[in-house]
Coordinates of C-alpha atoms in Angstrom, one line a residue:
X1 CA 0.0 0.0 0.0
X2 CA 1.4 3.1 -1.1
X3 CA 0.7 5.4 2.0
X4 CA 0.7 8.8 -0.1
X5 CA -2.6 7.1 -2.2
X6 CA -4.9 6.0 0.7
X7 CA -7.3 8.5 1.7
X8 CA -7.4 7.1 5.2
X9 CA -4.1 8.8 5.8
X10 CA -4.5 11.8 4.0
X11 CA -4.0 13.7 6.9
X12 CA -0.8 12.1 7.4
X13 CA 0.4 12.4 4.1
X14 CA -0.1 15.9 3.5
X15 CA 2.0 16.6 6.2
X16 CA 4.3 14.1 4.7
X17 CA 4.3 16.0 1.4
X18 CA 5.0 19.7 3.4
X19 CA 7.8 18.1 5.3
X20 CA 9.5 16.5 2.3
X21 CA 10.1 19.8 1.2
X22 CA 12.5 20.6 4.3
X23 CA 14.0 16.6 3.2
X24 CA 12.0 14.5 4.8
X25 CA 11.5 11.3 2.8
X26 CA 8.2 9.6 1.7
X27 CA 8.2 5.6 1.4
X28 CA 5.4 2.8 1.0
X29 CA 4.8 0.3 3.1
X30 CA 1.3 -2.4 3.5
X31 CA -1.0 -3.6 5.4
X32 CA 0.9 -6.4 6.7
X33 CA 3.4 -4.0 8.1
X34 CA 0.8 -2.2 10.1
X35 CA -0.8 -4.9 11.7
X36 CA 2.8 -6.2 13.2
X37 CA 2.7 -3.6 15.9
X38 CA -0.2 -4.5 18.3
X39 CA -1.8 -1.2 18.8
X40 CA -1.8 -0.3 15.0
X41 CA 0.7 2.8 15.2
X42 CA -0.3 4.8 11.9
X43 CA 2.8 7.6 12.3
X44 CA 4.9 8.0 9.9
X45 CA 8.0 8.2 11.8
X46 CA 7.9 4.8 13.6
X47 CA 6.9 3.1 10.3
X48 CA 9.8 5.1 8.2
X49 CA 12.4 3.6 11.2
X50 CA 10.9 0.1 10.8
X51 CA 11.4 0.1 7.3
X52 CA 14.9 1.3 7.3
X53 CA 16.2 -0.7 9.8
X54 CA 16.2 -3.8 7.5
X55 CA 20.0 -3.7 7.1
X56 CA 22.2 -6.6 6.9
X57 CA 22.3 -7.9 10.7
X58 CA 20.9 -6.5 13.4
X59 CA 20.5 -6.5 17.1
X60 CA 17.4 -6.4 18.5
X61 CA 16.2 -4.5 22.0
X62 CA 16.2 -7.9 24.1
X63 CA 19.8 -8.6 22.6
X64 CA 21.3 -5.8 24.4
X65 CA 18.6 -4.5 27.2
X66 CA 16.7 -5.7 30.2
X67 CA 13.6 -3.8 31.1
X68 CA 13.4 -2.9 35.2
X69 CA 10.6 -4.2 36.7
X70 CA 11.7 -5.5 40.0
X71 CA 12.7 -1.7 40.8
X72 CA 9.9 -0.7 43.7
X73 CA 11.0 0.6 47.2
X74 CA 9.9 -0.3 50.6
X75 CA 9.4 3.1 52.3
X76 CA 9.2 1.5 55.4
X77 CA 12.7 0.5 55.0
X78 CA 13.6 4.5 54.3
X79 CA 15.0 5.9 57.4
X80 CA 16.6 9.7 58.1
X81 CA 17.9 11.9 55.3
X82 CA 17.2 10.8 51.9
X83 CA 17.6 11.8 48.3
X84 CA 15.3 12.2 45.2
X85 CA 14.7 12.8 41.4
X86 CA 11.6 13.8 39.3
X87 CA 12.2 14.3 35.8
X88 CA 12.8 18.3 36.6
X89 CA 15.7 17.7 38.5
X90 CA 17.8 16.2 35.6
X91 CA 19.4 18.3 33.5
X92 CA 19.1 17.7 29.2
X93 CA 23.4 16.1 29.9
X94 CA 22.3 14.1 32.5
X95 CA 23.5 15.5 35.6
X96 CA 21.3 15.0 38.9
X97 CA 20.0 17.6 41.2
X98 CA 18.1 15.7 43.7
X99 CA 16.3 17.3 46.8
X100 CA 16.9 16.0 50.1
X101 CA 13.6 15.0 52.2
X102 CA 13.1 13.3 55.3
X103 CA 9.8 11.8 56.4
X104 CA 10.0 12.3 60.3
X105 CA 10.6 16.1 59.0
X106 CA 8.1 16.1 56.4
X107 CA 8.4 20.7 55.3
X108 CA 5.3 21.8 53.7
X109 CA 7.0 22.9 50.6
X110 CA 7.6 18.8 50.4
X111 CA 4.5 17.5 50.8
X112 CA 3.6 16.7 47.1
X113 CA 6.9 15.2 47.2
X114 CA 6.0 12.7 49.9
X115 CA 2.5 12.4 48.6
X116 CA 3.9 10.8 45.0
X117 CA 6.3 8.5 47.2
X118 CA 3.4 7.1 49.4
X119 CA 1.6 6.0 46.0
X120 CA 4.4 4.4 44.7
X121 CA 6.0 6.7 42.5
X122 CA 9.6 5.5 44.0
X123 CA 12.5 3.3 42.0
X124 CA 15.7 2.3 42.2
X125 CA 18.3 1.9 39.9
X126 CA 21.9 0.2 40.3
X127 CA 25.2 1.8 39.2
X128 CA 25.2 1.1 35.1
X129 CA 22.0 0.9 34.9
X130 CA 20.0 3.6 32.4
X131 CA 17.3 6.0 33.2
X132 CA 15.5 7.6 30.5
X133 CA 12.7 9.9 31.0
X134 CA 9.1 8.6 29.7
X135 CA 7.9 12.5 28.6
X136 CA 9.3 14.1 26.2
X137 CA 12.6 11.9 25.9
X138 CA 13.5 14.8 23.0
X139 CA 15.1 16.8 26.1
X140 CA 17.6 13.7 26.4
X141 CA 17.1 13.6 30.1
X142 CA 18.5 10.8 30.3
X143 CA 21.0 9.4 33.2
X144 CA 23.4 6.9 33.5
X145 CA 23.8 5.4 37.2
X146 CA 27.1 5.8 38.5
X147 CA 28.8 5.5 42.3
X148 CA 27.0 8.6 43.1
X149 CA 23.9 8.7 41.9
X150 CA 23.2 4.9 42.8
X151 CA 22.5 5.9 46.6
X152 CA 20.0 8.5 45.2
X153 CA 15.6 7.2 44.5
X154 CA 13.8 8.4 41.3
X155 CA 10.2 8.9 40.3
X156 CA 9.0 5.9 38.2
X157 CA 8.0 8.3 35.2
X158 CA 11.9 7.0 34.0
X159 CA 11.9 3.7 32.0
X160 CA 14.7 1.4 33.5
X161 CA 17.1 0.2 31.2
X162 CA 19.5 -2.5 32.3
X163 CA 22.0 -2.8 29.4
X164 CA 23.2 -6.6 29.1
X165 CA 27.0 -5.4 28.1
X166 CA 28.8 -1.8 27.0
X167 CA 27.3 0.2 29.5
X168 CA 28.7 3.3 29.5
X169 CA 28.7 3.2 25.2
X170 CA 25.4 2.0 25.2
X171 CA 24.2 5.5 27.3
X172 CA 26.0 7.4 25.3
X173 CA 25.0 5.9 21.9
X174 CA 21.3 6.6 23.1
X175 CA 22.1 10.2 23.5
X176 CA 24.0 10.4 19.8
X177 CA 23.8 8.0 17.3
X178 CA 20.7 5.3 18.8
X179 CA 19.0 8.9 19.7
X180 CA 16.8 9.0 16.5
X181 CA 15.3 5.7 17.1
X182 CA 14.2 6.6 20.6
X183 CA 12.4 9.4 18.8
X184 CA 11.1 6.8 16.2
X185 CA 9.2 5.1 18.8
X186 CA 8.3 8.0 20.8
X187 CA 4.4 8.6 20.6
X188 CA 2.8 11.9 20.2
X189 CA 0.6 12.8 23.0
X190 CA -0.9 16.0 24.8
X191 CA 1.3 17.8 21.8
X192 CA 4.4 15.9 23.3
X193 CA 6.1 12.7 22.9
X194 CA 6.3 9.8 24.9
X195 CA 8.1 6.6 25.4
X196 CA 5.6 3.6 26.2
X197 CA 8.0 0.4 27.9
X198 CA 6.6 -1.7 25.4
X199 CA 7.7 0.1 21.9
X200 CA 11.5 -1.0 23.1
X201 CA 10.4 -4.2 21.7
X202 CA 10.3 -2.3 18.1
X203 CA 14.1 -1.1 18.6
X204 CA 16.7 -2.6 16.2
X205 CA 20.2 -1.6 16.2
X206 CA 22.9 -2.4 13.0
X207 CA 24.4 -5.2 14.1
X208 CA 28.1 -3.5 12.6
X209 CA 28.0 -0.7 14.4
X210 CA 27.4 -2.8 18.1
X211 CA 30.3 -5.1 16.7
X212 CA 32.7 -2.2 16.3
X213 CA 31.9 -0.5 19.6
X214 CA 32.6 -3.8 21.1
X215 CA 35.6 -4.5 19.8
X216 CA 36.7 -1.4 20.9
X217 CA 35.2 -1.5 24.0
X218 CA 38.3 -0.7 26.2
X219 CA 39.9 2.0 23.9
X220 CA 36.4 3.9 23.4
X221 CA 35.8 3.3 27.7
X222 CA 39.4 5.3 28.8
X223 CA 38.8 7.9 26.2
X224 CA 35.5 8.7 27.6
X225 CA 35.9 8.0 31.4
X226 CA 39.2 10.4 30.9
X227 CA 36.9 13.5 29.5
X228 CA 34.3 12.3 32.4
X229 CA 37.1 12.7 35.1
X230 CA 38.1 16.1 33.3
X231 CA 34.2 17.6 33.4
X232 CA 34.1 16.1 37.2
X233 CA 36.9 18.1 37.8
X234 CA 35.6 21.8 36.3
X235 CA 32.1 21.2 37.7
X236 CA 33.6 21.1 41.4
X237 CA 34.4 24.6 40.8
X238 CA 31.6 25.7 39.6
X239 CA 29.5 27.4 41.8
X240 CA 25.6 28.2 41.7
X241 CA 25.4 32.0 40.1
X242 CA 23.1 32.9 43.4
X243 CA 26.2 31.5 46.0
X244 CA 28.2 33.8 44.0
X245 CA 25.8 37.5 44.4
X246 CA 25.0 36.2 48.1
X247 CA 28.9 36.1 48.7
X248 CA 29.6 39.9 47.2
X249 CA 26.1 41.2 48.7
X250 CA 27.9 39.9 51.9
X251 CA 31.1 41.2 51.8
X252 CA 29.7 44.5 50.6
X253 CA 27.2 45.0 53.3
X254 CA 28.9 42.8 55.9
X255 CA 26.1 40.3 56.8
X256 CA 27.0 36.6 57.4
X257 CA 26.1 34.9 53.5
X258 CA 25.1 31.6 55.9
X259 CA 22.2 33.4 56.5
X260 CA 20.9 32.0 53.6
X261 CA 21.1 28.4 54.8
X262 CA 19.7 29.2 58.2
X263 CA 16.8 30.8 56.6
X264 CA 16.0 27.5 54.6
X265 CA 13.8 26.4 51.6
X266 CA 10.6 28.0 51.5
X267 CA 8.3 28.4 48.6
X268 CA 9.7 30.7 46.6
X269 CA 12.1 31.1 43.5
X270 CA 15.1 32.3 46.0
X271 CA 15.0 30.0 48.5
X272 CA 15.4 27.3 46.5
X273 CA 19.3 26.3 47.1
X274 CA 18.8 26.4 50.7
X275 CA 18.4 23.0 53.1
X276 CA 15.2 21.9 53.9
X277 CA 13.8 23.9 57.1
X278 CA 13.9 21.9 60.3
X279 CA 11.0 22.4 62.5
X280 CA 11.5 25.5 65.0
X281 CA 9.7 26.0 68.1
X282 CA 10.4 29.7 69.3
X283 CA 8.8 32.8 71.1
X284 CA 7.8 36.3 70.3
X285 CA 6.6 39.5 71.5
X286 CA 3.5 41.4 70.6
X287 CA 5.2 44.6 69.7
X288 CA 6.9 42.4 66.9
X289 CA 3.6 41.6 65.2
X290 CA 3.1 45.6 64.2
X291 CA 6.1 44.8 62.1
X292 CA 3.7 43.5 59.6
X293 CA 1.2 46.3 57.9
X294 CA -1.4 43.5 58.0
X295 CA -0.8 42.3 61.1
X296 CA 0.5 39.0 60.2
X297 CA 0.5 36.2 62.9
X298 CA 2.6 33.5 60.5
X299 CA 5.9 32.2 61.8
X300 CA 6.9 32.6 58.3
X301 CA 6.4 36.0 59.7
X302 CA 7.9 35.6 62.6
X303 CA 10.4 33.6 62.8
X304 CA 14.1 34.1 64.5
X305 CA 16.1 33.6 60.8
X306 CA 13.3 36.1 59.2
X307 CA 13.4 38.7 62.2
X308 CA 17.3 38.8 61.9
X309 CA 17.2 39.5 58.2
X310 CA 14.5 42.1 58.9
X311 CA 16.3 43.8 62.0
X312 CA 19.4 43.7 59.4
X313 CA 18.2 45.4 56.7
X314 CA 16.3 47.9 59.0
X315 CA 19.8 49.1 60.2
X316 CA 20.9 49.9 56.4
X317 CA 19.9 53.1 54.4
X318 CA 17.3 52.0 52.3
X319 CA 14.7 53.0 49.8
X320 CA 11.6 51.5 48.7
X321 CA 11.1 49.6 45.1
X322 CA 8.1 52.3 44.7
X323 CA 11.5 55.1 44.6
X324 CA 12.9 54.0 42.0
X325 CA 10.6 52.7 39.9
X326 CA 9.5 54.8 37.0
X327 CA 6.7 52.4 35.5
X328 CA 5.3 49.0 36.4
X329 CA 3.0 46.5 33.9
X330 CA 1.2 43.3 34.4
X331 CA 2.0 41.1 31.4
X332 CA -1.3 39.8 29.2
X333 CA -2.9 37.0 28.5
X334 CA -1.8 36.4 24.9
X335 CA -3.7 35.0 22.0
X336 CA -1.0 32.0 20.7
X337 CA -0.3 31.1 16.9
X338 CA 1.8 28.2 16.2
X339 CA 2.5 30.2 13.2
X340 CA 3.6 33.6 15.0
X341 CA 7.6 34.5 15.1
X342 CA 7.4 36.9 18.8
X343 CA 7.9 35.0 21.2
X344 CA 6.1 35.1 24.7
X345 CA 8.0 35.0 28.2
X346 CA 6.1 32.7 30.2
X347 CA 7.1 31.6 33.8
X348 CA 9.2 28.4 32.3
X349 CA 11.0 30.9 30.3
X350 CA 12.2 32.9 33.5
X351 CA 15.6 30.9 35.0
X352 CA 16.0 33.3 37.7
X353 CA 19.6 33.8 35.8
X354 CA 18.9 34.3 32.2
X355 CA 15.5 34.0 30.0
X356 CA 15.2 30.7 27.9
X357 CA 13.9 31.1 24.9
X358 CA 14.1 27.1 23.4
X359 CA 11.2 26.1 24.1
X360 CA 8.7 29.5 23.6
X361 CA 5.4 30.0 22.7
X362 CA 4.6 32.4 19.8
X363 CA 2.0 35.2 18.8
X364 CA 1.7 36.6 15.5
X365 CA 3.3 40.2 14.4
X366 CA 0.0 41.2 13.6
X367 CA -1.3 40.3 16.6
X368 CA 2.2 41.8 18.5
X369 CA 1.4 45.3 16.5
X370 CA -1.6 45.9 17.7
X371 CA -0.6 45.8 21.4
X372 CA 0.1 48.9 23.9
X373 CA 3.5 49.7 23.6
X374 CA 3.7 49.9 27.6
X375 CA 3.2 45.7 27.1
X376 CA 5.9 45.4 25.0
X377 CA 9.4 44.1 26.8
X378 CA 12.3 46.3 25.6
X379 CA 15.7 46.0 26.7
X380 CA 16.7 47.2 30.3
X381 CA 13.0 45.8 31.4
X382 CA 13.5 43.8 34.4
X383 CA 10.7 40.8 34.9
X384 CA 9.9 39.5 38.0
X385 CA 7.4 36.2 38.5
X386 CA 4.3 37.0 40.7
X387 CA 2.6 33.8 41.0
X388 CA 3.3 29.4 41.9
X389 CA 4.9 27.1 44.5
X390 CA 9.0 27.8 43.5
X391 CA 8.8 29.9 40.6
X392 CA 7.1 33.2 42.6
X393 CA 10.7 35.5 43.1
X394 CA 11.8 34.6 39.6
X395 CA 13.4 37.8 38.6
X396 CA 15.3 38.2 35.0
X397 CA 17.0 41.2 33.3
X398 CA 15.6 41.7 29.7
X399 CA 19.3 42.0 27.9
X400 CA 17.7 41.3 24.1
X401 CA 16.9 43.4 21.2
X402 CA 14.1 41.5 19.8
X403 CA 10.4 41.9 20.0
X404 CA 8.6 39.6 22.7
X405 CA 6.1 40.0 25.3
X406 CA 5.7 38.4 29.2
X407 CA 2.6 36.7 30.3
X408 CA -0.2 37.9 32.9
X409 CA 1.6 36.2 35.8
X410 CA 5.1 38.5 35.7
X411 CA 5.2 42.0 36.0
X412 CA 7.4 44.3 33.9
X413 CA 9.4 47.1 36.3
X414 CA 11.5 50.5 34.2
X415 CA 13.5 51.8 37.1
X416 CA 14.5 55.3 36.5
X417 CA 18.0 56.5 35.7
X418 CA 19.4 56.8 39.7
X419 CA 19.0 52.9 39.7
X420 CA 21.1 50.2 37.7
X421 CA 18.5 47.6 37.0
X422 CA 21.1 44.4 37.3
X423 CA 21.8 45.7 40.4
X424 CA 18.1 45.9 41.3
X425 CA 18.0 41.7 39.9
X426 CA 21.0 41.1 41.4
X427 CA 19.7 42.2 44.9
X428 CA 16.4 40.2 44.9
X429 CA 18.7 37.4 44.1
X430 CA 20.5 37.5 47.3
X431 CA 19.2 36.7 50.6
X432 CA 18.2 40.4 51.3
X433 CA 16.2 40.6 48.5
X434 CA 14.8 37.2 48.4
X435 CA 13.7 37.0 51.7
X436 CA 11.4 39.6 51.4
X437 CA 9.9 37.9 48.7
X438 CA 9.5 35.0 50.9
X439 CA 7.7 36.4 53.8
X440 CA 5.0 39.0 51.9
X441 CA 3.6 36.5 49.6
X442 CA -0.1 35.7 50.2
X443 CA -1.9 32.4 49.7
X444 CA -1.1 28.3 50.2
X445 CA -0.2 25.8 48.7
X446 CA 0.5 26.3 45.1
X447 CA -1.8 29.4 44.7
X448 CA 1.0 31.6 46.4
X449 CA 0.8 35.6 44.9
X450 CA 3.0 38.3 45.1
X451 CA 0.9 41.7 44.7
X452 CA 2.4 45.4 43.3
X453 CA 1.3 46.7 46.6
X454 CA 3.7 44.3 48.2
X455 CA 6.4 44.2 45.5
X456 CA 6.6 48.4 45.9
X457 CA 7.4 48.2 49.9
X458 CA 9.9 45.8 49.3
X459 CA 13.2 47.7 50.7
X460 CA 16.7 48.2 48.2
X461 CA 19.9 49.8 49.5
X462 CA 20.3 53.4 49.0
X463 CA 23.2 53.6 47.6
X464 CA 25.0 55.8 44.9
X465 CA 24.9 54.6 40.9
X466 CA 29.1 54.4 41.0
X467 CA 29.2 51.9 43.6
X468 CA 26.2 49.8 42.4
X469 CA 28.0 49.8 39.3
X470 CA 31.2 48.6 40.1
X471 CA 29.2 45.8 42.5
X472 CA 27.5 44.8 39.1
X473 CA 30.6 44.7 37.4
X474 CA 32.1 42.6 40.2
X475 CA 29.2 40.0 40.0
X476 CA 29.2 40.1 35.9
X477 CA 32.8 38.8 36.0
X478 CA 32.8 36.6 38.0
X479 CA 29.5 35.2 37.0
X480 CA 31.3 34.9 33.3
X481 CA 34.0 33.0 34.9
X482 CA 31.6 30.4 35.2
X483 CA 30.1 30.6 32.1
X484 CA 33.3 30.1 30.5
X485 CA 33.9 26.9 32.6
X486 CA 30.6 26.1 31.4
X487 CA 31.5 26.2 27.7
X488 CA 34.5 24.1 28.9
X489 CA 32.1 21.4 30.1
X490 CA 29.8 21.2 26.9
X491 CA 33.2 21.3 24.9
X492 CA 34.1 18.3 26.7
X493 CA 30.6 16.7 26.0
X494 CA 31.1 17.4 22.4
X495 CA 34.3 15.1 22.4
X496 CA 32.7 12.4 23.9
X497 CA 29.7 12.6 21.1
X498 CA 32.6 12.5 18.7
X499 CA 34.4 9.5 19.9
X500 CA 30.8 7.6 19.7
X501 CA 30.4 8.5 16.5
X502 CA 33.9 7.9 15.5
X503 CA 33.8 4.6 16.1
X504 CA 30.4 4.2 14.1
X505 CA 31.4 5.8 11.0
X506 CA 35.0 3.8 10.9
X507 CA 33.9 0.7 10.9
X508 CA 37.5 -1.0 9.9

């Protein structure tokens, strides 16, 4: 059956047809075909793989993989301190950034945590094992289990992969050269793709290629664990860009930087590096509860970490956000177009250290045109996130030339000219600025808000423009020290790609 002529998949086919332009390929295939894959996949890109993995010899998934089932925890078993990963805490190399939890000291903040563990939602994996994430597995978060990140539990949204032999090559192939097929068998759901355990049954790899990375199984191991060892080595110096403007807020203002950990994790954006908050019994005196405008009786309030931040700042010369700000906006609720080229800063977009614009939504130009100017971003805007569990405190410089707009949940500040606005970001980044955040947000849960009538009380040190300057200066270069260690890294990465595919494309 040619699938271009059958009017059943017309609507596949005509999206076949627009993508062979960009070269995409079109192929036949039958009946017979279809029916060998039990729930009837019709897409074209599983079907194209299938078809084009008929080469000489092959390996099939079973050949080289064992699916983890027997991978379940006994919570009861689970004692103190330990250490988990949902997909969000892998990074798109790989790289782990578990939180710590603890059930006898069960935060609020961790609750949902705790609630997904008590269901279930709780594996282990053992070190050379393979972890790869079930929803959208195009973000190649994907882990390999080493010494380290063996002691650590995951969220059973990962498919666990036990490869049979060649480990470490086999993780690495899946993230280069094996990577399309993953994407073959991917299914396309909610607008995303997805990895079902059972499609690994589909996988073929060319038997040549598995041959030559075997042979060369020790040579292709050293190469790689010797680039591993060097990106090991430059990540120990590299230090979260928030440690590094909490250390230079400190020195410059002389407040302890520790502060930050005794303060703890709470619910917003800036607390977020901090260690879990233990539970604190403590006293306080009536005259402290006119501190609050609205006469606040919470011990997030209250507390002896919060009061010692507030009784510091109080002894500072400060002004108020209100001072220096020239113009404030609420972003909109804009009208998408999958076909528009502006793209919209939405609350995922906001990485509390740059704005990511991979994976934005679009309007259209026309629709962008017709806009008030006053709700366009232009450079020099600073956006700060007023709403959610984590990401309300988000704060991002607008540093870009090019048309876009910010959504209904962030507002858009203009300080005027007496106040550098990376200074301003830079501040609500530290523990001074942060904390505020912290204790004025209203709500529970995840509904947590952050109001212009609380943002514009917020207090800033008064300061001249020289010296915030040269303390902006002082955190830009040292912030693109890091940056360049981070190049180093993915440089690093690259070579490791390269040896893969080295040894794929020289086959003799």
């Amino acid at each position: 059956m040619d699938i271009q002529k059958n009017t059943r998949y017309k609507k596949d086919c005509l999206g076949l047809f627009k993508r062979s332009e960009m070269g995409l390929k079109v192929f036949t295939t039958d009946f017979a075909d279809l029916g060998k894959e039990k729930t009837f996949r019709q897409d074209v890109g599983f079907h194209y793989f299938q078809n084009n993995s008929l080469v000489q010899g092959y390996y099939y998934f079973n050949n080289l993989f064992e699916i983890q089932k027997n991978n379940k925890v006994d919570i009861e078993n689970i004692n103190n301190d330990f250490f988990y990963a949902e997909i969000s805490n892998v990074s798109n190399e790989g790289d782990v950034s578990p939180v710590m939890l603890n059930f006898d000291e069960a935060e609020e903040e961790d609750l949902r945590y705790f609630k997904k563990i008590e269901k279930g939602d709780i594996i282990q994996a053992k070190e050379g094992d393979i972890l790869l994430s079930k929803v959208r597995p195009n973000l190649k978060k994907y882990i390999l289990i080493n010494h380290e990140n063996s002691k650590y539990f995951y969220t059973s949204a990962f498919i666990h992969l036990k490869p049979k032999k060649l480990n470490k090559i086999l993780y690495y192939s899946l993230r280069t050269i094996f990577y399309e097929h993953l994407i073959a068998i991917s299914r396309r759901g909610k607008g995303y793709p997805t990895l079902k355990e059972d499609d690994f049954l589909y996988l073929k790899f060319d038997k040549s290629i598995i041959d030559n990375l075997e042979k060369n199984n020790n040579l292709i191991t050293s190469q790689i664990e010797e680039i591993e060892n060097r990106i090991k080595k430059l990540k120990s110096q590299m230090r979260a860009p928030q440690k590094i403007i909490n250390e230079v807020f400190a020195r410059e203002f002389e407040f302890d930087e520790n502060q930050l950990f005794e303060f703890g994790k709470g619910m917003t954006a800036g607390t977020q590096i901090a260690p879990s908050k233990k539970l604190r019994v403590f006293k306080t005196d009536f005259e402290n509860l006119a501190r609050s405008s609205t006469l606040r009786f919470s011990t997030r309030f209250h507390n002896p970490p919060m009061k010692k931040l507030m009784d510091f700042l109080d002894s500072m010369e400060t002004l108020q956000v209100k001072d220096v700000v020239e113009s404030y906006e609420q972003g909109i609720q804009p009208e998408y177009n999958a076909d528009g080229k502006i793209p919209v800063v939405k609350i995922a977009n906001l990485k509390n250290n740059f704005i990511d614009f991979t994976e934005s939504e679009y309007i259209t130009e026309e629709y962008y045109n017709n806009l008030n100017e006053i709700k366009k971003l232009k450079k020099g805007d600073i956006i700060i996130c007023a709403t959610g569990k984590i990401s309300l405190g988000k704060i991002d410089y607008y540093d870009y030339k090019h048309d876009s707009i910010t959504t209904v949940d962030n507002y858009i500040l203009r300080l005027n000219e007496n106040y550098n606005p990376l200074f301003f970001t830079y501040f609500f980044r530290s523990i001074l600025g942060c904390f505020q955040v912290e204790r004025d947000y209203t709500g529970a849960t995840n509904q947590i808000h952050l109001y212009w009538d609380q943002i514009s009380n917020f207090k800033i040190p008064d300061i001249p423009l020289e010296r915030q300057e040269e303390i902006v200066d002082e955190i830009k270069k040292e912030l693109d020290d890091q940056e360049k260690m981070k190049s180093e890294i993915e440089e690093n990465r690259d070579k490791v790609d390269e040896i893969i595919k080295h040894y794929t494309f020289n086959l003799h």
